[in-house]
XYZ file of C-alpha atoms in Angstrom:
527
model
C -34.726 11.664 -17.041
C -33.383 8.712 -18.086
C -34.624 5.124 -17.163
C -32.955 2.596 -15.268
C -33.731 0.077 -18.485
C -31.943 2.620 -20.801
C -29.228 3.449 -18.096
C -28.630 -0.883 -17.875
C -28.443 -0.822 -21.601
C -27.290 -4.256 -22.422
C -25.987 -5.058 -19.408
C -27.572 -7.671 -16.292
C -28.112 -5.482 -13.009
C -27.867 -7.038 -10.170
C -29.248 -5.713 -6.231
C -27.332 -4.997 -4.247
C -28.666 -7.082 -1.460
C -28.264 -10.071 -3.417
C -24.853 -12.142 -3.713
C -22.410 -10.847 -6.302
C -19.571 -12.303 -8.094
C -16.627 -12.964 -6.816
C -15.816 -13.971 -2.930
C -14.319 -11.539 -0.364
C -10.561 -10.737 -1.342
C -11.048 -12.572 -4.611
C -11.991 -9.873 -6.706
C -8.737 -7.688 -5.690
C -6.987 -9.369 -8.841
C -9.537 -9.516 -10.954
C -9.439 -7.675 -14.225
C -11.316 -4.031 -13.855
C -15.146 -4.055 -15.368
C -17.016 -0.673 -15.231
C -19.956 -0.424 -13.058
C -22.649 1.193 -13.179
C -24.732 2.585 -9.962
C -28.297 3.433 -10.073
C -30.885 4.142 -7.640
C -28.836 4.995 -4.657
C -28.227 8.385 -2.416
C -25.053 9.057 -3.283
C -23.477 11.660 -0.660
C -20.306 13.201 -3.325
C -19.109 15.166 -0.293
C -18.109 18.159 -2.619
C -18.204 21.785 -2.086
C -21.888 21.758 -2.797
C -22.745 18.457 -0.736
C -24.691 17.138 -3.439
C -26.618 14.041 -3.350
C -27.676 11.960 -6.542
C -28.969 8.769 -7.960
C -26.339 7.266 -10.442
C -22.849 7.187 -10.962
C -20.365 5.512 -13.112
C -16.888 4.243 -12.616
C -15.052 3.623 -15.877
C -11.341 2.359 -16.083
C -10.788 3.042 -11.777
C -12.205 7.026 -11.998
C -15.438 8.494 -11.735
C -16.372 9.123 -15.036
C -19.652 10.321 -14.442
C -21.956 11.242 -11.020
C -26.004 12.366 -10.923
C -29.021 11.959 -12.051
C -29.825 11.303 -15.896
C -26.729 9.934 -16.801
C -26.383 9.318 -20.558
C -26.906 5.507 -21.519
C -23.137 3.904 -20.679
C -21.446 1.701 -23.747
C -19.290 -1.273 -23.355
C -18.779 -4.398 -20.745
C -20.475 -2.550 -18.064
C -21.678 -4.223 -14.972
C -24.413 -2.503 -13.103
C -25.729 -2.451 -9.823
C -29.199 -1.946 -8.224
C -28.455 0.042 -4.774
C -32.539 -0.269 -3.979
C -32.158 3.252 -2.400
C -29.119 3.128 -0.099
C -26.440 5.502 0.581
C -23.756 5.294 -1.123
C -20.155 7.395 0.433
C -16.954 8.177 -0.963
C -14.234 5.971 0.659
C -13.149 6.828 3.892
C -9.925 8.040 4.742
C -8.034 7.509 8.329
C -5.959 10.169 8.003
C -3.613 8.618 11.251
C -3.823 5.031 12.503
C -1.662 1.964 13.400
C -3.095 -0.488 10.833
C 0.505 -1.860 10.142
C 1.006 -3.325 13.851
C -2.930 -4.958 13.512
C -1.753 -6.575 10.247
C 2.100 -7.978 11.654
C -0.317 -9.846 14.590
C 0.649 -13.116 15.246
C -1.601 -15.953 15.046
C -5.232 -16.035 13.271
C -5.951 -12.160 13.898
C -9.473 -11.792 14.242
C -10.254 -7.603 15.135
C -13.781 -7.544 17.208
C -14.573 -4.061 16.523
C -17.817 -4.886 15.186
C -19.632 -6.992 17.884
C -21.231 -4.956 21.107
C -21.839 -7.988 23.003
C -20.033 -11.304 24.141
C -22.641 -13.535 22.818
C -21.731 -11.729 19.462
C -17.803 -11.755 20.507
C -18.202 -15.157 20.835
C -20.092 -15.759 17.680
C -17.425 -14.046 15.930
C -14.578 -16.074 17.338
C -16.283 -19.249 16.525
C -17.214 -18.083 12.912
C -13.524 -17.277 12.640
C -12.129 -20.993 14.255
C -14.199 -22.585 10.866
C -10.932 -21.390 8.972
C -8.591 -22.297 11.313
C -6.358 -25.281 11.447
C -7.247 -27.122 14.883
C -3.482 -26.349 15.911
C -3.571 -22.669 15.121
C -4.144 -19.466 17.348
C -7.012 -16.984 17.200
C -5.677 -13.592 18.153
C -7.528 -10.240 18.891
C -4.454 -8.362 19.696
C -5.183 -4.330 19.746
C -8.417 -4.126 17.929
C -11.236 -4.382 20.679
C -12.149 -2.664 23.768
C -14.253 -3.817 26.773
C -16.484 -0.877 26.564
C -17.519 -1.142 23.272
C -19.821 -4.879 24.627
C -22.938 -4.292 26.690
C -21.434 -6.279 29.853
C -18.784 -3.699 29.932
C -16.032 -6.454 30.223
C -13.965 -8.785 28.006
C -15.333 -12.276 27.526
C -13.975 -15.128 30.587
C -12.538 -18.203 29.872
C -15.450 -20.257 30.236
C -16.895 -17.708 27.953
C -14.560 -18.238 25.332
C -14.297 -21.960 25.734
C -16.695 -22.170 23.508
C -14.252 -21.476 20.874
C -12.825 -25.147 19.759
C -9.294 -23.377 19.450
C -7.096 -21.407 21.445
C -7.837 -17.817 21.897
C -5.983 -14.898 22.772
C -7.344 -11.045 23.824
C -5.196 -8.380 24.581
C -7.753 -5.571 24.218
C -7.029 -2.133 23.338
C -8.910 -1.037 25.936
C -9.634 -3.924 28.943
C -7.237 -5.709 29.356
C -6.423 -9.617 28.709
C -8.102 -12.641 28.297
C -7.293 -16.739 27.245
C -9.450 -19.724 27.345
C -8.196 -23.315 28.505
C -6.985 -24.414 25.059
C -4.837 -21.500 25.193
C -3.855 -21.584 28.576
C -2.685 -24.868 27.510
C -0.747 -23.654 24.567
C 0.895 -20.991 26.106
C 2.252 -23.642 29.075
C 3.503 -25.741 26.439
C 5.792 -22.310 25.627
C 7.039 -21.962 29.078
C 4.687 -19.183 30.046
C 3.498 -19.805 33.680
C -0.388 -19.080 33.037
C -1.218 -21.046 36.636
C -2.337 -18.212 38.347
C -5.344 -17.748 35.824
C -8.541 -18.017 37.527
C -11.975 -18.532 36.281
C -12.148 -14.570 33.749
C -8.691 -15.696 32.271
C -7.333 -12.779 32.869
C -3.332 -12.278 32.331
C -1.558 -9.011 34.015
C 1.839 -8.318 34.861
C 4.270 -10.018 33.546
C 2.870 -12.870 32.641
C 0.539 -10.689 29.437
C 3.944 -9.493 28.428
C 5.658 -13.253 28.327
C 2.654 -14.458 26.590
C 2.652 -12.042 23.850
C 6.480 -12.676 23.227
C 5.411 -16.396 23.367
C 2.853 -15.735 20.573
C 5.762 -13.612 18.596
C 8.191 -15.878 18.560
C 6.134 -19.048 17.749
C 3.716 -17.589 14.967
C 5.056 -14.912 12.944
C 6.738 -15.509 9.857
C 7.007 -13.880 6.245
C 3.499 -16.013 5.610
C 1.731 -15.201 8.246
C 2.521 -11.279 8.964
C 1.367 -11.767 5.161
C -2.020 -13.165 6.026
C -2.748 -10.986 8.958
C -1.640 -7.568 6.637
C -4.512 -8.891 4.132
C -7.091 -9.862 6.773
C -6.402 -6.758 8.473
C -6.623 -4.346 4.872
C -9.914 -6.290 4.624
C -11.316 -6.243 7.692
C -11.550 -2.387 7.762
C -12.488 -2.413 4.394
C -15.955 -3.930 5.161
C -16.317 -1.129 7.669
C -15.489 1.439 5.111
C -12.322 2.521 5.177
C -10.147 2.640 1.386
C -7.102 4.667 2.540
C -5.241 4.196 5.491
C -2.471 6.536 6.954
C -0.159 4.329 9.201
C 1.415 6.153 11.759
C 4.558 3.625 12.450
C 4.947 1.808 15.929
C 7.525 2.028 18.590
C 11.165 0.243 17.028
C 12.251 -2.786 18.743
C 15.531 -4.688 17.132
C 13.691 -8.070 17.999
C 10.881 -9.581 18.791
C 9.041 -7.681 22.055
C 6.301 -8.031 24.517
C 5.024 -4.516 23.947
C 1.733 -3.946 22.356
C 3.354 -0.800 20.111
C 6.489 -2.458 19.089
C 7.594 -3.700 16.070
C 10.700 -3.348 14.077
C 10.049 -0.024 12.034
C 12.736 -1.459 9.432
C 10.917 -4.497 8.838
C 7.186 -4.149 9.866
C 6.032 -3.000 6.206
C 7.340 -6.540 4.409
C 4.413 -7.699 4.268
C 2.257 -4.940 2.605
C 5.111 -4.563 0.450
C 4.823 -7.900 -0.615
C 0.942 -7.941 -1.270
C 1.741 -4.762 -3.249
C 4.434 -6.122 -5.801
C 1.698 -8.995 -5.915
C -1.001 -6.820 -7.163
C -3.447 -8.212 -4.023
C -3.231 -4.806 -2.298
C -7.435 -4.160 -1.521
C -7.049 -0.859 -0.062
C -4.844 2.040 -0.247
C -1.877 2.627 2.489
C 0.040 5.496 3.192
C 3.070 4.660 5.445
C 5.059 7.714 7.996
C 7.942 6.547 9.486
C 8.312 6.950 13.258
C 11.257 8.615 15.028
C 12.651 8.849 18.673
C 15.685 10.387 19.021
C 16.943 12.365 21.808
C 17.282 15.900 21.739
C 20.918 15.952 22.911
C 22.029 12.551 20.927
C 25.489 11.960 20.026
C 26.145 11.940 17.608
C 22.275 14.230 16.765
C 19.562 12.562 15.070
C 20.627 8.917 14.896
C 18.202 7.406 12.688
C 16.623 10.786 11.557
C 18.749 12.026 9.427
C 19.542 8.388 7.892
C 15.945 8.274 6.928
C 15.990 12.059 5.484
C 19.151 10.754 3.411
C 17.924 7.335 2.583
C 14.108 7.585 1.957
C 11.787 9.588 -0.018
C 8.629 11.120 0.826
C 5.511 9.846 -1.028
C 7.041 7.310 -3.482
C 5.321 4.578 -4.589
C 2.022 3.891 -6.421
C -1.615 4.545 -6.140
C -1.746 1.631 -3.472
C 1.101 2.188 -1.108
C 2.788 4.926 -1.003
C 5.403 6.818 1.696
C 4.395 9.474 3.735
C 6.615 11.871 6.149
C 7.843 11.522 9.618
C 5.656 11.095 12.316
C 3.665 10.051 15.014
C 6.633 11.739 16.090
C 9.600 13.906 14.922
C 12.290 13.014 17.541
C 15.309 15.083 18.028
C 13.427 18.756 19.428
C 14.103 21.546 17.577
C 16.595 20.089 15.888
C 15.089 17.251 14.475
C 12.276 19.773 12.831
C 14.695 21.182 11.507
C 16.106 18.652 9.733
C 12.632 17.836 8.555
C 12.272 21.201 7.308
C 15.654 21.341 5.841
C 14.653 18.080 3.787
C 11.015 19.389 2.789
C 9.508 16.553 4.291
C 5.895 16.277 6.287
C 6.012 15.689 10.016
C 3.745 14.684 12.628
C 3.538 14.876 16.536
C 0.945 13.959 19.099
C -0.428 16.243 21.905
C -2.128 15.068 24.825
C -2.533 17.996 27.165
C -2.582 22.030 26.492
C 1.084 22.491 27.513
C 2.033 19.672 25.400
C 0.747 21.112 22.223
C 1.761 24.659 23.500
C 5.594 23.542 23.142
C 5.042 21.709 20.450
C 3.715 24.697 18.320
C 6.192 27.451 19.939
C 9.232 24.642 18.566
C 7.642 24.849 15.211
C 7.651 28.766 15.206
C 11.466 28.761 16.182
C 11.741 26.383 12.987
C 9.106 28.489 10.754
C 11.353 31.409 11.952
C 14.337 30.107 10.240
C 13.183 27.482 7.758
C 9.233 28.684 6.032
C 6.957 25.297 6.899
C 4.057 26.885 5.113
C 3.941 24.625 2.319
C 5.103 21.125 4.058
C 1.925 20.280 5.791
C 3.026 19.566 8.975
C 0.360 18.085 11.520
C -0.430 17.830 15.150
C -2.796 15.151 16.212
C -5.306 14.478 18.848
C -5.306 17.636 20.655
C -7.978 16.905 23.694
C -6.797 20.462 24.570
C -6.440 22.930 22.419
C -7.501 26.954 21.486
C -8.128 29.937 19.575
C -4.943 31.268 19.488
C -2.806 28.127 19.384
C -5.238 27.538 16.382
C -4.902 30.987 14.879
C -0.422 30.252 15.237
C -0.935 26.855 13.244
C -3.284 28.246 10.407
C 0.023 31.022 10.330
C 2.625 28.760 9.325
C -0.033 26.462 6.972
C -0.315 23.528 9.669
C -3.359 20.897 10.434
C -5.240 19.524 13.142
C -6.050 15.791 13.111
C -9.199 14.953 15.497
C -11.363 12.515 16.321
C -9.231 10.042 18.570
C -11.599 8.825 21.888
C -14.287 6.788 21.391
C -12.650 4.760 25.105
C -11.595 7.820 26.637
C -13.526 8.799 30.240
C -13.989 12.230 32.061
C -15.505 15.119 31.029
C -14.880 17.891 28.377
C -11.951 15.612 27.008
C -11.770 15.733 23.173
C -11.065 18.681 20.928
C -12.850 21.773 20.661
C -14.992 20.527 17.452
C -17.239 23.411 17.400
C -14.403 25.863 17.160
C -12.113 23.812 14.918
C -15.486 23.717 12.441
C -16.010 27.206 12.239
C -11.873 27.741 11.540
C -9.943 28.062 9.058
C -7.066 25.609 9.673
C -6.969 22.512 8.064
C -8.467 19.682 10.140
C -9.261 16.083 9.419
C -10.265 12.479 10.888
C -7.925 10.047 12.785
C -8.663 6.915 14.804
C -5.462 6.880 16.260
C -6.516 3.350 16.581
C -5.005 -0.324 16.396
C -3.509 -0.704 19.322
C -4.530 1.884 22.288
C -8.180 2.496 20.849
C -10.390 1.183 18.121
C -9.888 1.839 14.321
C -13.498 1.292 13.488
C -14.636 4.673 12.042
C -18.088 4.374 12.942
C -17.378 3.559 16.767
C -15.026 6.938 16.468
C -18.140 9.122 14.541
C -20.463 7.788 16.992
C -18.244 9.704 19.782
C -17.798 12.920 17.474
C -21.702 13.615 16.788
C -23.701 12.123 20.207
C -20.220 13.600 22.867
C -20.557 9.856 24.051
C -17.672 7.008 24.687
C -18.766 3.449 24.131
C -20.163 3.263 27.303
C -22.419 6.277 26.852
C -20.365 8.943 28.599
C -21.177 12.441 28.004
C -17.164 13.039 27.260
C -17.514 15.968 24.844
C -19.569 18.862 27.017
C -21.238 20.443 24.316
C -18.285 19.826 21.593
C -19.767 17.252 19.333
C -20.670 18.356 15.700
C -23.322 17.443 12.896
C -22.747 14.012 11.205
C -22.050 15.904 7.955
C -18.974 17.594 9.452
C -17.981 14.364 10.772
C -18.189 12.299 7.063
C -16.225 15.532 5.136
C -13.693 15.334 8.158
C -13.022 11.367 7.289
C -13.435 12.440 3.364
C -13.318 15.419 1.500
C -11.157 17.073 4.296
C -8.596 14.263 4.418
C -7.517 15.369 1.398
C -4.871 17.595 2.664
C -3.340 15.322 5.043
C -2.770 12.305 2.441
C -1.712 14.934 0.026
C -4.225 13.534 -3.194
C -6.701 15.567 -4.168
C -8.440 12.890 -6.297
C -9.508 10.673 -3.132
C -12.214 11.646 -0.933
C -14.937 12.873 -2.692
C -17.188 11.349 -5.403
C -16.481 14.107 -8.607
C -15.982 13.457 -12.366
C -11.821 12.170 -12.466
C -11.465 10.764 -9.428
C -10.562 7.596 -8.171
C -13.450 4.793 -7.811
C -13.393 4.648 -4.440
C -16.748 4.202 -2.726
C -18.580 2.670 -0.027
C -22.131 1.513 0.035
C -23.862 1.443 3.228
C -25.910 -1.009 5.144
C -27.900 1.725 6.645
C -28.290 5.717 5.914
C -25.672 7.458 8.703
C -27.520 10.566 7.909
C -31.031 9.253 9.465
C -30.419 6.416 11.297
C -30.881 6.887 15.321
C -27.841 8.069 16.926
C -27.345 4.666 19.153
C -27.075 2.603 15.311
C -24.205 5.130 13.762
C -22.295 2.574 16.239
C -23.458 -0.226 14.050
C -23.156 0.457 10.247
C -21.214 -1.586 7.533
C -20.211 -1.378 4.276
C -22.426 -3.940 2.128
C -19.921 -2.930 -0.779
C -16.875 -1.386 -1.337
C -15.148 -0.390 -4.222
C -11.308 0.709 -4.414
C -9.978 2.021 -7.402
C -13.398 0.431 -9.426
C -12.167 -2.759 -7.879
C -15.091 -4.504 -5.403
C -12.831 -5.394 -2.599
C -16.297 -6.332 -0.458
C -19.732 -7.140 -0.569
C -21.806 -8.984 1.199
């Protein structure tokens, strides 16, 4: 066995719970140093679910993993993990991280607090980098049910904040605070009828958010939302992203979902062709187009002529089409035709009944097998709906309803597990339900929402199956087979953890961070 003094070699290691070089979003440009990890349970999420000590990342890629590593040569940095668990990246195989980072205003997600003292804490840690003039925003990113009090934060609440803030929760509704009642008067929104929660409905949420558009967003500061958005998630965990496009609107709109599909990806772009990009994103393109169009498939078959499926670079890269396909039948396939991915939602068993019986028609005539093609979310699904995907070589993405009520309302895990389709992790989340992928595991493994629901019946699965659904599974559905698992030649991404997921009580899965993450053997976060 080799010794941690022979494994440092030359080189200073440092702990991992002490303060490291370099300041959050700083060391994205800085030039690559191999690290060293020692000491650590390191979960590779491989085909033998091994767990070992030390690892090194040399040049971006694993280079070497377990215990007993030979002695590593050159400008090597190494790190101490005092014994904590150490996880390969995660991936969201299905989210809307692109509308979360074209927010306007300061956009501060609150997916991390579970009360409003800590909401509030947040919001005033946030205001210490914001000019006195400028808007704090949690647009999308929160839900009510997530805090103890089972409510958003009032406006005396949130008066407390020396700026003007703005909550249009995911889940909950709506909330401002004087300074922002102020600002949004000074707009022309009529905010009078505000009482003491500072609550906005009708409307009035819908002006305001316009108001918000139109005032705040810019090239510069879609740019710094994008970035604080990548990073955000990033200290939760997540290295690779799958954006699942928005709803198009020409201009500027009041809905939550919209954004101009042409335009919304600018500023990623830009951070990209800057070399600042911290985490990985993989971009599908959205489509709508009526089955009986005229002339057919509008904008669809413009993007199967104009685009190209997974171009780009390690960073950000294009996709297929999807959340949805648009155009029926026809619009599959032209999809098929093109040998392109594509993606629709289900929400209800009849939903994803049509949904597969369309792709059959298309399999029929044009062979899917080897495109990948994905339904997501299915709360209702079965054996034999599962048995006609795995025929024509689709997937199932799971794991969206960590706000959802009732009973017996998510997938059928258990069955799903013990199948052979293809299934993997989505959060669905960013502007309908939370992104925060330990919120969503916390549903999968105790069957509970965020208020403690028993949603699941007797569906919800081992927190092993739930970390190789958000890694080594998610594989398939980014289409790289060198992300998601910690093996010799693949990519340094990794995530250390603030507590062990695999032992921790239940109730605390809600609560984990990352106290370091590393993209591409860049350290993107820590702290």
């Amino acid at each position: 066995m080799l010794t941690r003094r022979k494994f440092i070699g030359g080189a200073t290691a440092l702990a991992i719970g002490s303060r490291l070089p370099g300041l959050l979003g700083q060391s994205v440009a800085n030039p690559l140093v191999d690290i060293a990890l020692i000491n650590g349970k390191i979960h590779m999420m491989d085909t033998g679910n091994r767990v070992v000590s030390q690892m090194l990342i040399r040049n971006g890629r694993i280079a070497a993993v377990g215990d007993g590593l030979p002695t590593p040569t050159g400008n090597i940095r190494t790190i101490d993990l005092m014994g904590k668990t150490v996880i390969p990246g995660l991936i969201d195989a299905h989210n809307h991280i692109v509308l979360v980072g074209n927010r306007p205003g300061w956009s501060t997600p609150l997916e991390h607090v579970f009360s409003i003292p800590e909401a509030i804490a947040a919001l005033k840690a946030r205001s210490a980098d914001v000019p006195r003039d400028g808007v704090i925003t949690t647009i999308g990113p929160m839900s009510a049910m997530q805090l103890d009090e089972r409510r958003l934060p009032n406006l005396t609440e949130l008066d407390a904040v020396e700026r003007p803030v703005y909550i249009q929760a995911a889940q909950g509704g709506a909330r401002i605070n004087t300074a922002a009642k102020a600002w949004l008067e000074g707009k022309g929104v009529n905010v009078s009828a505000v009482g003491a929660d500072g609550a906005l409905t009708g409307n009035v949420l819908g002006q305001a958010l316009l108001a918000l558009r139109k005032a705040l967003l810019n090239d510069e500061t879609r740019k710094r939302s994008a970035m604080d958005a990548m990073l955000y998630y990033a200290k939760l965990g997540i290295t690779t992203h799958r954006d699942a496009g928005a709803f198009h609107s020409d201009d500027l709109s009041a809905g939550l979902a919209n954004e101009n599909t042409y335009t919304m990806h600018n500023p990623f772009l830009a951070l990209n062709r800057e070399g600042k990009m911290p985490v990985r994103l993989r971009i599908d393109f959205l489509h709508q187009d009526a089955p009986n169009a005229n002339p057919p498939l509008p904008t669809l078959s413009q993007r199967l002529k104009n685009s190209y499926p997974f171009f780009g670079d390690e960073w950000l890269k294009t996709g297929g089409i999807g959340e949805f396909t648009g155009g029926g039948v026809e619009g599959l396939r032209a999809i098929a035709r093109a040998g392109w991915r594509g993606e629709d939602h289900a929400l209800n068993l009849a939903g994803v009944t049509n949904l597969i019986a369309d792709r059959e028609t298309v399999n029929g005539e044009i062979p899917i097998k080897d495109l990948r093609w994905i339904i997501s979310h299915i709360p209702n699904f079965n054996m034999d709906l599962a048995n006609r995907m795995h025929a024509m070589g689709m997937g199932v993405l799971v794991g969206w309803g960590p706000t959802r009520t009732g009973t017996n309302v998510g997938p059928p895990y258990k069955m799903l597990m013990s199948h052979p389709i293809h299934k993997g992790f989505h959060s669905d989340g960013g502007d309908i339900t939370v992104i925060n992928p330990w919120l969503n595991f916390y549903t999968m493994i105790s069957g509970k929402n965020l208020a403690g629901q028993q949603i699941l019946g007797d569906q919800n699965i081992s927190r092993q199956d739930t970390m190789w659904l958000a890694t080594a599974a998610n594989k398939w559905f980014i289409w790289e087979d060198d992300i998601g698992s910690i093996e010799v030649g693949n990519r340094g991404d990794i995530v250390v953890l603030d507590r062990d997921y695999f032992t921790v009580p239940e109730d605390e899965i809600r609560k984990i961070r990352s106290v370091m993450t590393i993209v591409g053997g860049k350290i993107v976060h820590e702290g």
